[in-house]
């Protein structure tokens, strides 16, 4: 069936009002009305059927978006199962600028949620799904990175500026903007649910909002996020929505409630959720809080050290311990820092084989014997001599945990007495260095020179 299109001077490929088919033997009668987006198909006498042509619907949808009739465009997209991304991908800048307009035209949280929940970052429907749609002014890379996040942020700003946003009519839309962001801001969505439970306890607004959030996010993931917010009431609300057996989570939540220290509770929660960096930070704070309150920190400190060793989070622990506590106890913090640096140095030397780095870490912690051994294995002889001089010149009490030299009063006299051995140690180390260097040089010469010229 050959179809002839009468363009009537129009430049649009689908702008003709009527397209008629030539009639021949075995042909069907077919005509299209682009104004009403439907066609009448005459197959046999007295049997007339009509259908919507996809190209005509797309053309009408594009016309509606150009005219700013977002309600009509949304209706066409929803009715004919067109990709909702077309609304944003056709002209993203115009769509963002007209956010307040199309949100006001839709005037329904369900409709706005339908648009937002179907948006995708990894697809450009104009280029990939509907490539025949032509928009001459459309930039080559109009989408960029974070399309969905930009749209969600813009919708959230528009809703926040509207009057009556505290009502529950747009709560689900606000939750959608948080969940659909990249990365998803699930904590912000749950915080909104908690706000509703606090401000409107007599209504079921919080329960309906939580039910909608469970529709967008798996309940088990919501439970972990709520637990990671360290809010037991919110965690219990989410757990009641899940399929979890109360015997699984109630005893553990009750055990956490009985822990007196807040940071220790957070440390246990972070360990259970696998948030390693947060667990190390909260564990060290729990140890410090317990020590400042006069409690027994030995068992908790041993557990935290074991956790740091198992997870290899030495750098995070050192960074946390290097911060000066405003509540005092900095001497105990330095003692713990010295122990962590010893663990870190042993890990670098014996596990990773980075002896030079291990020597530096040992030296920071004041472990000079270990630093000398590490520098010697790394071939850093200049640093070996430097550490040996420090070790010989200072008594053990003059080497603090942070590796800084502090000598005054009577210790200055002890330093002068100990400095007698510095020359002897330096000479011995220099002789060892010269012997090893001469042996290496002799081997290199014998290997590269002819036999008659070898040493």
Tab-separated table of C-alpha atoms in Angstrom:
chain	number	residue	atom	x	y	z
A	1	UNK	CA	0.000	0.000	0.000
A	2	UNK	CA	1.519	3.226	-1.138
A	3	UNK	CA	0.667	6.338	0.841
A	4	UNK	CA	0.947	9.850	-0.651
A	5	UNK	CA	1.357	12.766	1.746
A	6	UNK	CA	0.162	16.258	0.766
A	7	UNK	CA	2.441	18.623	2.636
A	8	UNK	CA	0.735	21.882	1.480
A	9	UNK	CA	4.020	23.752	1.837
A	10	UNK	CA	4.709	22.580	5.419
A	11	UNK	CA	8.208	21.508	6.492
A	12	UNK	CA	7.058	19.049	9.164
A	13	UNK	CA	7.158	15.398	8.093
A	14	UNK	CA	3.830	14.759	9.862
A	15	UNK	CA	2.070	18.094	9.394
A	16	UNK	CA	-0.368	17.191	6.602
A	17	UNK	CA	-3.988	17.137	7.650
A	18	UNK	CA	-5.096	14.213	5.528
A	19	UNK	CA	-3.079	11.363	4.035
A	20	UNK	CA	-4.960	9.276	1.479
A	21	UNK	CA	-3.992	5.960	-0.075
A	22	UNK	CA	-4.423	5.022	-3.717
A	23	UNK	CA	-7.054	2.398	-4.158
A	24	UNK	CA	-6.163	-0.708	-6.090
A	25	UNK	CA	-6.982	-4.365	-6.228
A	26	UNK	CA	-6.488	-5.879	-2.771
A	27	UNK	CA	-5.705	-2.497	-1.145
A	28	UNK	CA	-7.309	-1.162	1.998
A	29	UNK	CA	-8.764	2.273	2.373
A	30	UNK	CA	-6.773	4.242	4.906
A	31	UNK	CA	-6.840	7.905	5.907
A	32	UNK	CA	-5.292	9.770	8.829
A	33	UNK	CA	-6.311	12.933	10.616
A	34	UNK	CA	-3.291	14.437	12.381
A	35	UNK	CA	-5.542	16.863	14.236
A	36	UNK	CA	-7.358	14.121	16.110
A	37	UNK	CA	-4.406	11.699	16.039
A	38	UNK	CA	-6.606	8.792	14.854
A	39	UNK	CA	-7.178	6.999	11.582
A	40	UNK	CA	-10.138	5.249	9.984
A	41	UNK	CA	-9.241	1.910	8.444
A	42	UNK	CA	-11.797	0.474	5.971
A	43	UNK	CA	-11.067	-3.216	5.483
A	44	UNK	CA	-14.315	-4.646	4.156
A	45	UNK	CA	-17.656	-2.961	3.545
A	46	UNK	CA	-19.607	-2.110	6.683
A	47	UNK	CA	-16.584	-2.853	8.908
A	48	UNK	CA	-14.765	0.321	9.904
A	49	UNK	CA	-12.046	0.266	12.576
A	50	UNK	CA	-9.911	3.085	13.903
A	51	UNK	CA	-6.479	3.083	15.549
A	52	UNK	CA	-3.955	5.594	16.870
A	53	UNK	CA	-0.772	5.870	14.868
A	54	UNK	CA	2.370	6.090	17.049
A	55	UNK	CA	3.994	8.709	14.836
A	56	UNK	CA	0.939	10.925	14.916
A	57	UNK	CA	0.717	10.694	18.716
A	58	UNK	CA	4.382	11.622	19.064
A	59	UNK	CA	3.979	14.559	16.721
A	60	UNK	CA	0.980	15.821	18.690
A	61	UNK	CA	2.841	15.333	21.992
A	62	UNK	CA	5.772	17.386	20.722
A	63	UNK	CA	3.399	20.114	19.570
A	64	UNK	CA	1.799	20.213	23.021
A	65	UNK	CA	5.187	20.522	24.749
A	66	UNK	CA	6.206	23.330	22.406
A	67	UNK	CA	2.987	25.138	23.212
A	68	UNK	CA	3.510	24.683	26.953
A	69	UNK	CA	0.469	22.430	27.333
A	70	UNK	CA	2.127	19.928	29.675
A	71	UNK	CA	-1.185	18.497	30.853
A	72	UNK	CA	-2.078	17.420	27.302
A	73	UNK	CA	1.417	16.055	26.705
A	74	UNK	CA	1.276	14.063	29.945
A	75	UNK	CA	-2.147	12.660	29.045
A	76	UNK	CA	-0.923	11.488	25.627
A	77	UNK	CA	2.228	9.932	27.067
A	78	UNK	CA	0.311	8.123	29.759
A	79	UNK	CA	-2.561	6.952	27.531
A	80	UNK	CA	-0.465	5.671	24.631
A	81	UNK	CA	2.376	4.237	26.744
A	82	UNK	CA	5.066	6.540	25.430
A	83	UNK	CA	8.315	6.863	27.357
A	84	UNK	CA	7.869	9.471	30.108
A	85	UNK	CA	11.490	10.465	29.527
A	86	UNK	CA	10.309	12.165	26.336
A	87	UNK	CA	8.903	15.016	28.439
A	88	UNK	CA	12.378	15.814	29.792
A	89	UNK	CA	14.659	14.560	27.016
A	90	UNK	CA	13.050	16.598	24.250
A	91	UNK	CA	14.327	19.860	25.765
A	92	UNK	CA	15.726	19.488	29.267
A	93	UNK	CA	16.425	23.186	29.822
A	94	UNK	CA	12.855	24.128	28.932
A	95	UNK	CA	11.495	21.307	31.090
A	96	UNK	CA	13.530	22.485	34.098
A	97	UNK	CA	12.581	26.124	33.564
A	98	UNK	CA	8.892	25.186	33.305
A	99	UNK	CA	8.857	22.985	36.409
A	100	UNK	CA	6.494	25.226	38.312
A	101	UNK	CA	4.225	25.385	35.257
A	102	UNK	CA	3.925	21.658	34.574
A	103	UNK	CA	3.633	20.803	38.276
A	104	UNK	CA	0.786	23.315	38.537
A	105	UNK	CA	-0.901	21.990	35.388
A	106	UNK	CA	-0.774	18.385	36.552
A	107	UNK	CA	-1.900	19.498	40.042
A	108	UNK	CA	-1.769	15.969	41.388
A	109	UNK	CA	0.899	14.321	43.468
A	110	UNK	CA	0.135	10.979	41.830
A	111	UNK	CA	0.733	12.376	38.355
A	112	UNK	CA	3.951	14.136	39.338
A	113	UNK	CA	5.127	10.961	41.077
A	114	UNK	CA	4.417	8.995	37.907
A	115	UNK	CA	6.618	11.338	35.891
A	116	UNK	CA	9.482	11.340	38.401
A	117	UNK	CA	9.468	7.607	39.057
A	118	UNK	CA	9.803	6.822	35.324
A	119	UNK	CA	12.742	9.137	34.624
A	120	UNK	CA	16.074	7.497	33.803
A	121	UNK	CA	19.584	8.889	33.602
A	122	UNK	CA	21.019	6.304	31.229
A	123	UNK	CA	18.658	6.825	28.297
A	124	UNK	CA	17.936	9.632	25.825
A	125	UNK	CA	14.667	8.608	24.199
A	126	UNK	CA	14.884	11.290	21.505
A	127	UNK	CA	18.184	9.858	20.250
A	128	UNK	CA	17.671	6.169	21.036
A	129	UNK	CA	13.959	5.315	21.081
A	130	UNK	CA	12.341	7.957	18.853
A	131	UNK	CA	15.158	9.080	16.548
A	132	UNK	CA	12.762	10.410	13.900
A	133	UNK	CA	11.671	13.245	16.199
A	134	UNK	CA	13.535	16.293	14.968
A	135	UNK	CA	14.060	19.434	16.952
A	136	UNK	CA	16.459	21.791	15.125
A	137	UNK	CA	17.413	23.814	18.222
A	138	UNK	CA	18.066	20.785	20.458
A	139	UNK	CA	21.744	20.772	21.624
A	140	UNK	CA	23.839	17.733	20.828
A	141	UNK	CA	24.401	16.914	24.524
A	142	UNK	CA	21.365	18.400	26.208
A	143	UNK	CA	21.098	15.901	29.045
A	144	UNK	CA	24.474	15.936	30.729
A	145	UNK	CA	25.099	14.148	34.008
A	146	UNK	CA	22.531	13.823	36.776
A	147	UNK	CA	19.393	14.597	34.779
A	148	UNK	CA	17.056	12.936	37.263
A	149	UNK	CA	18.753	14.520	40.285
A	150	UNK	CA	18.447	18.000	38.741
A	151	UNK	CA	14.762	17.508	38.001
A	152	UNK	CA	14.066	16.137	41.491
A	153	UNK	CA	15.879	19.038	43.115
A	154	UNK	CA	13.954	21.523	41.014
A	155	UNK	CA	10.589	19.905	41.837
A	156	UNK	CA	11.468	19.859	45.532
A	157	UNK	CA	12.359	23.551	45.427
A	158	UNK	CA	9.104	24.405	43.689
A	159	UNK	CA	7.026	22.425	46.185
A	160	UNK	CA	8.884	23.942	49.133
A	161	UNK	CA	8.103	27.440	47.856
A	162	UNK	CA	4.411	26.747	47.391
A	163	UNK	CA	1.887	27.646	50.100
A	164	UNK	CA	0.521	24.854	52.185
A	165	UNK	CA	3.474	22.541	51.691
A	166	UNK	CA	3.134	21.407	55.294
A	167	UNK	CA	-0.088	19.651	54.322
A	168	UNK	CA	0.112	15.976	53.518
A	169	UNK	CA	-1.034	16.318	49.905
A	170	UNK	CA	2.484	16.587	48.453
A	171	UNK	CA	4.401	14.468	50.960
A	172	UNK	CA	4.634	11.491	48.609
A	173	UNK	CA	6.088	13.728	45.900
A	174	UNK	CA	8.748	15.044	48.274
A	175	UNK	CA	9.610	11.457	49.231
A	176	UNK	CA	9.870	10.576	45.523
A	177	UNK	CA	12.293	13.441	44.887
A	178	UNK	CA	14.548	12.138	47.664
A	179	UNK	CA	14.424	8.483	46.650
A	180	UNK	CA	14.904	9.141	42.922
A	181	UNK	CA	17.938	11.382	43.455
A	182	UNK	CA	21.357	10.090	42.529
A	183	UNK	CA	22.536	8.763	44.927
A	184	UNK	CA	19.180	8.097	46.614
A	185	UNK	CA	18.668	10.225	49.737
A	186	UNK	CA	16.756	7.563	51.659
A	187	UNK	CA	17.716	9.084	55.006
A	188	UNK	CA	16.064	12.357	53.994
A	189	UNK	CA	12.892	10.492	53.025
A	190	UNK	CA	12.803	8.696	56.377
A	191	UNK	CA	13.504	11.966	58.171
A	192	UNK	CA	10.378	13.380	56.516
A	193	UNK	CA	8.396	10.365	57.755
A	194	UNK	CA	9.740	10.950	61.258
A	195	UNK	CA	8.797	14.631	61.028
A	196	UNK	CA	5.224	13.666	60.178
A	197	UNK	CA	5.087	11.191	63.063
A	198	UNK	CA	6.258	13.937	65.433
A	199	UNK	CA	4.124	16.817	64.177
A	200	UNK	CA	0.958	14.876	63.302
A	201	UNK	CA	0.749	11.979	65.740
A	202	UNK	CA	-3.059	11.950	65.726
A	203	UNK	CA	-3.284	11.306	61.974
A	204	UNK	CA	-2.114	8.433	59.810
A	205	UNK	CA	-0.002	10.719	57.614
A	206	UNK	CA	3.275	9.186	58.790
A	207	UNK	CA	1.969	5.656	58.276
A	208	UNK	CA	0.808	6.436	54.736
A	209	UNK	CA	4.105	8.143	53.934
A	210	UNK	CA	6.054	5.151	55.255
A	211	UNK	CA	3.858	2.793	53.256
A	212	UNK	CA	4.612	4.768	50.088
A	213	UNK	CA	8.332	4.787	50.892
A	214	UNK	CA	8.245	1.002	51.271
A	215	UNK	CA	6.698	0.881	47.801
A	216	UNK	CA	9.693	2.734	46.348
A	217	UNK	CA	12.481	1.115	48.394
A	218	UNK	CA	12.818	-2.503	49.587
A	219	UNK	CA	11.777	-2.779	53.212
A	220	UNK	CA	14.972	-4.547	54.294
A	221	UNK	CA	17.035	-1.678	52.899
A	222	UNK	CA	14.800	0.829	54.641
A	223	UNK	CA	15.333	-1.053	57.912
A	224	UNK	CA	19.116	-0.832	57.553
A	225	UNK	CA	18.941	2.886	56.724
A	226	UNK	CA	16.653	3.601	59.683
A	227	UNK	CA	18.959	1.624	61.969
A	228	UNK	CA	21.929	3.563	60.594
A	229	UNK	CA	20.194	6.787	61.621
A	230	UNK	CA	20.447	5.535	65.251
A	231	UNK	CA	16.709	6.132	65.713
A	232	UNK	CA	15.099	3.153	67.445
A	233	UNK	CA	11.533	4.460	67.163
A	234	UNK	CA	11.878	4.911	63.404
A	235	UNK	CA	13.595	1.543	63.088
A	236	UNK	CA	10.722	-0.114	64.916
A	237	UNK	CA	8.192	1.582	62.611
A	238	UNK	CA	9.979	0.247	59.527
A	239	UNK	CA	10.473	-3.210	61.046
A	240	UNK	CA	6.746	-3.522	61.666
A	241	UNK	CA	6.199	-2.887	57.951
A	242	UNK	CA	8.610	-5.651	56.946
A	243	UNK	CA	8.276	-9.405	56.975
A	244	UNK	CA	10.822	-9.737	59.773
A	245	UNK	CA	9.994	-11.897	62.741
A	246	UNK	CA	9.864	-9.728	65.888
A	247	UNK	CA	11.989	-12.350	67.602
A	248	UNK	CA	14.780	-11.444	65.179
A	249	UNK	CA	15.056	-7.716	65.820
A	250	UNK	CA	13.343	-6.926	69.146
A	251	UNK	CA	15.928	-8.606	71.447
A	252	UNK	CA	18.808	-6.896	69.673
A	253	UNK	CA	17.126	-3.473	69.716
A	254	UNK	CA	16.416	-3.895	73.424
A	255	UNK	CA	20.057	-4.848	74.019
A	256	UNK	CA	21.196	-1.708	72.201
A	257	UNK	CA	18.877	0.427	74.301
A	258	UNK	CA	20.536	-0.890	77.460
A	259	UNK	CA	24.003	0.246	76.362
A	260	UNK	CA	24.696	3.378	78.436
A	261	UNK	CA	27.109	5.128	76.074
A	262	UNK	CA	25.739	6.627	72.855
A	263	UNK	CA	28.968	6.161	70.880
A	264	UNK	CA	29.240	2.520	71.879
A	265	UNK	CA	25.690	1.954	70.607
A	266	UNK	CA	26.621	3.616	67.342
A	267	UNK	CA	29.781	1.498	67.128
A	268	UNK	CA	27.780	-1.707	67.472
A	269	UNK	CA	25.251	-0.578	64.887
A	270	UNK	CA	27.944	0.439	62.402
A	271	UNK	CA	29.712	-2.898	62.867
A	272	UNK	CA	26.460	-4.744	62.186
A	273	UNK	CA	25.760	-2.673	59.058
A	274	UNK	CA	29.313	-2.994	57.730
A	275	UNK	CA	30.009	0.751	57.784
A	276	UNK	CA	33.674	0.312	58.598
A	277	UNK	CA	34.898	3.911	58.691
A	278	UNK	CA	32.012	5.085	60.863
A	279	UNK	CA	32.509	2.066	63.130
A	280	UNK	CA	36.179	2.932	63.698
A	281	UNK	CA	35.399	6.588	64.417
A	282	UNK	CA	32.537	5.819	66.808
A	283	UNK	CA	34.502	3.019	68.479
A	284	UNK	CA	37.403	5.328	69.269
A	285	UNK	CA	35.020	7.977	70.578
A	286	UNK	CA	33.329	5.360	72.750
A	287	UNK	CA	36.697	4.345	74.214
A	288	UNK	CA	37.539	7.966	74.959
A	289	UNK	CA	34.145	8.647	76.534
A	290	UNK	CA	34.419	5.554	78.721
A	291	UNK	CA	37.901	6.581	79.871
A	292	UNK	CA	36.815	10.155	80.655
A	293	UNK	CA	33.906	8.867	82.736
A	294	UNK	CA	36.215	6.704	84.814
A	295	UNK	CA	35.034	3.402	83.347
A	296	UNK	CA	37.000	0.359	82.313
A	297	UNK	CA	38.144	0.986	78.760
A	298	UNK	CA	40.493	-2.005	78.441
A	299	UNK	CA	37.952	-4.515	77.118
A	300	UNK	CA	36.314	-2.047	74.724
A	301	UNK	CA	39.703	-0.767	73.546
A	302	UNK	CA	40.819	-4.336	72.890
A	303	UNK	CA	37.700	-4.950	70.771
A	304	UNK	CA	38.226	-1.746	68.815
A	305	UNK	CA	41.891	-2.592	68.182
A	306	UNK	CA	40.919	-6.047	66.953
A	307	UNK	CA	38.322	-4.511	64.639
A	308	UNK	CA	40.874	-2.021	63.260
A	309	UNK	CA	43.344	-4.840	62.636
A	310	UNK	CA	40.789	-7.087	60.948
A	311	UNK	CA	39.475	-4.347	58.642
A	312	UNK	CA	42.884	-2.754	58.014
A	313	UNK	CA	41.540	0.716	58.844
A	314	UNK	CA	44.765	2.011	60.358
A	315	UNK	CA	44.786	5.285	58.434
A	316	UNK	CA	41.230	6.125	59.540
A	317	UNK	CA	42.105	5.359	63.160
A	318	UNK	CA	45.268	7.488	63.041
A	319	UNK	CA	43.357	10.399	61.503
A	320	UNK	CA	40.732	10.191	64.230
A	321	UNK	CA	43.287	9.947	67.040
A	322	UNK	CA	45.344	12.876	65.747
A	323	UNK	CA	42.431	15.212	66.437
A	324	UNK	CA	42.718	17.017	69.759
A	325	UNK	CA	39.837	16.252	72.088
A	326	UNK	CA	38.060	19.318	73.513
A	327	UNK	CA	37.059	17.274	76.574
A	328	UNK	CA	40.589	16.547	77.697
A	329	UNK	CA	42.225	13.143	77.897
A	330	UNK	CA	44.761	13.930	75.199
A	331	UNK	CA	47.499	11.977	77.003
A	332	UNK	CA	45.439	8.809	76.837
A	333	UNK	CA	44.669	9.583	73.213
A	334	UNK	CA	48.417	9.781	72.475
A	335	UNK	CA	48.942	6.442	74.179
A	336	UNK	CA	46.299	4.842	72.003
A	337	UNK	CA	47.794	6.567	68.957
A	338	UNK	CA	51.173	5.010	69.767
A	339	UNK	CA	49.621	1.547	69.865
A	340	UNK	CA	47.765	2.058	66.584
A	341	UNK	CA	50.942	3.325	64.896
A	342	UNK	CA	52.788	0.205	66.073
A	343	UNK	CA	50.035	-1.958	64.578
A	344	UNK	CA	50.094	0.093	61.373
A	345	UNK	CA	53.857	-0.186	61.028
A	346	UNK	CA	53.811	-3.947	61.537
A	347	UNK	CA	51.098	-4.227	58.898
A	348	UNK	CA	53.131	-2.196	56.385
A	349	UNK	CA	56.348	-4.072	57.094
A	350	UNK	CA	55.162	-7.676	57.395
A	351	UNK	CA	51.995	-7.735	55.269
A	352	UNK	CA	52.589	-5.235	52.475
A	353	UNK	CA	56.390	-5.229	52.495
A	354	UNK	CA	56.601	-1.430	52.471
A	355	UNK	CA	59.537	-1.104	54.834
A	356	UNK	CA	60.305	2.556	54.149
A	357	UNK	CA	56.709	3.567	54.927
A	358	UNK	CA	56.728	1.285	57.955
A	359	UNK	CA	59.869	2.943	59.275
A	360	UNK	CA	58.248	6.359	58.993
A	361	UNK	CA	55.156	5.153	60.855
A	362	UNK	CA	57.280	3.508	63.568
A	363	UNK	CA	59.254	6.728	63.972
A	364	UNK	CA	56.027	8.742	64.321
A	365	UNK	CA	54.960	6.469	67.164
A	366	UNK	CA	58.311	6.619	68.922
A	367	UNK	CA	59.135	2.941	68.220
A	368	UNK	CA	62.730	3.636	67.267
A	369	UNK	CA	64.056	0.048	67.340
A	370	UNK	CA	61.355	-1.068	64.908
A	371	UNK	CA	61.987	2.032	62.777
A	372	UNK	CA	65.714	1.220	62.503
A	373	UNK	CA	64.970	-2.363	61.457
A	374	UNK	CA	62.462	-1.219	58.830
A	375	UNK	CA	64.770	1.449	57.413
A	376	UNK	CA	67.618	-1.071	57.262
A	377	UNK	CA	65.498	-3.495	55.220
A	378	UNK	CA	64.506	-0.631	52.924
A	379	UNK	CA	68.140	0.416	52.442
A	380	UNK	CA	67.533	3.860	53.905
A	381	UNK	CA	70.887	4.094	55.692
A	382	UNK	CA	70.812	7.822	56.217
A	383	UNK	CA	67.555	7.421	58.159
A	384	UNK	CA	69.023	4.472	60.047
A	385	UNK	CA	71.855	6.704	61.281
A	386	UNK	CA	69.406	9.471	62.179
A	387	UNK	CA	67.155	7.148	64.202
A	388	UNK	CA	70.195	5.501	65.829
A	389	UNK	CA	71.450	8.891	66.946
A	390	UNK	CA	68.057	9.696	68.473
A	391	UNK	CA	67.864	6.333	70.164
A	392	UNK	CA	71.378	6.585	71.614
A	393	UNK	CA	71.090	10.224	72.636
A	394	UNK	CA	67.804	10.024	74.526
A	395	UNK	CA	66.749	7.972	77.523
A	396	UNK	CA	63.482	6.040	77.156
A	397	UNK	CA	61.592	8.580	79.258
A	398	UNK	CA	62.543	11.388	76.877
A	399	UNK	CA	60.891	9.759	73.827
A	400	UNK	CA	57.169	10.604	73.938
A	401	UNK	CA	54.450	8.830	72.042
A	402	UNK	CA	54.342	11.311	69.196
A	403	UNK	CA	58.080	10.921	68.489
A	404	UNK	CA	58.996	14.508	69.409
A	405	UNK	CA	62.110	15.189	71.482
A	406	UNK	CA	61.494	16.947	74.810
A	407	UNK	CA	64.486	17.297	77.132
A	408	UNK	CA	64.899	19.785	79.947
A	409	UNK	CA	66.080	19.955	83.539
A	410	UNK	CA	67.748	16.811	84.827
A	411	UNK	CA	67.031	14.971	81.590
A	412	UNK	CA	69.430	17.379	79.809
A	413	UNK	CA	72.253	16.048	81.977
A	414	UNK	CA	71.279	12.466	81.128
A	415	UNK	CA	71.261	13.418	77.464
A	416	UNK	CA	74.828	14.710	77.658
A	417	UNK	CA	75.933	11.493	79.330
A	418	UNK	CA	74.242	9.323	76.717
A	419	UNK	CA	75.706	11.264	73.811
A	420	UNK	CA	79.084	9.614	74.446
A	421	UNK	CA	77.838	6.495	72.672
A	422	UNK	CA	76.555	8.342	69.592
A	423	UNK	CA	79.949	8.379	67.862
A	424	UNK	CA	80.481	4.669	68.466
A	425	UNK	CA	77.064	3.737	67.061
A	426	UNK	CA	77.490	6.024	64.074
A	427	UNK	CA	80.957	4.599	63.302
A	428	UNK	CA	79.696	1.015	63.483
A	429	UNK	CA	76.778	1.739	61.204
A	430	UNK	CA	78.991	3.633	58.770
A	431	UNK	CA	81.439	0.680	58.633
A	432	UNK	CA	78.561	-1.703	57.940
A	433	UNK	CA	77.283	0.580	55.212
A	434	UNK	CA	80.724	0.828	53.588
A	435	UNK	CA	81.232	-2.935	53.674
A	436	UNK	CA	77.874	-3.597	52.020
A	437	UNK	CA	78.449	-0.891	49.424
A	438	UNK	CA	81.939	-2.259	48.610
A	439	UNK	CA	80.594	-5.799	48.249
A	440	UNK	CA	77.881	-4.630	45.857
A	441	UNK	CA	80.393	-2.594	43.842
A	442	UNK	CA	82.814	-5.528	43.596
A	443	UNK	CA	80.050	-7.823	42.382
A	444	UNK	CA	78.984	-5.294	39.744
A	445	UNK	CA	82.542	-4.830	38.476
A	446	UNK	CA	83.237	-8.564	38.295
A	447	UNK	CA	79.974	-9.076	36.435
A	448	UNK	CA	80.488	-6.352	33.795
A	449	UNK	CA	84.299	-6.216	33.205
A	450	UNK	CA	86.429	-8.780	31.345
A	451	UNK	CA	88.023	-11.523	33.395
A	452	UNK	CA	91.540	-10.210	33.051
A	453	UNK	CA	90.516	-6.844	34.517
A	454	UNK	CA	88.361	-8.147	37.354
A	455	UNK	CA	89.340	-7.350	40.939
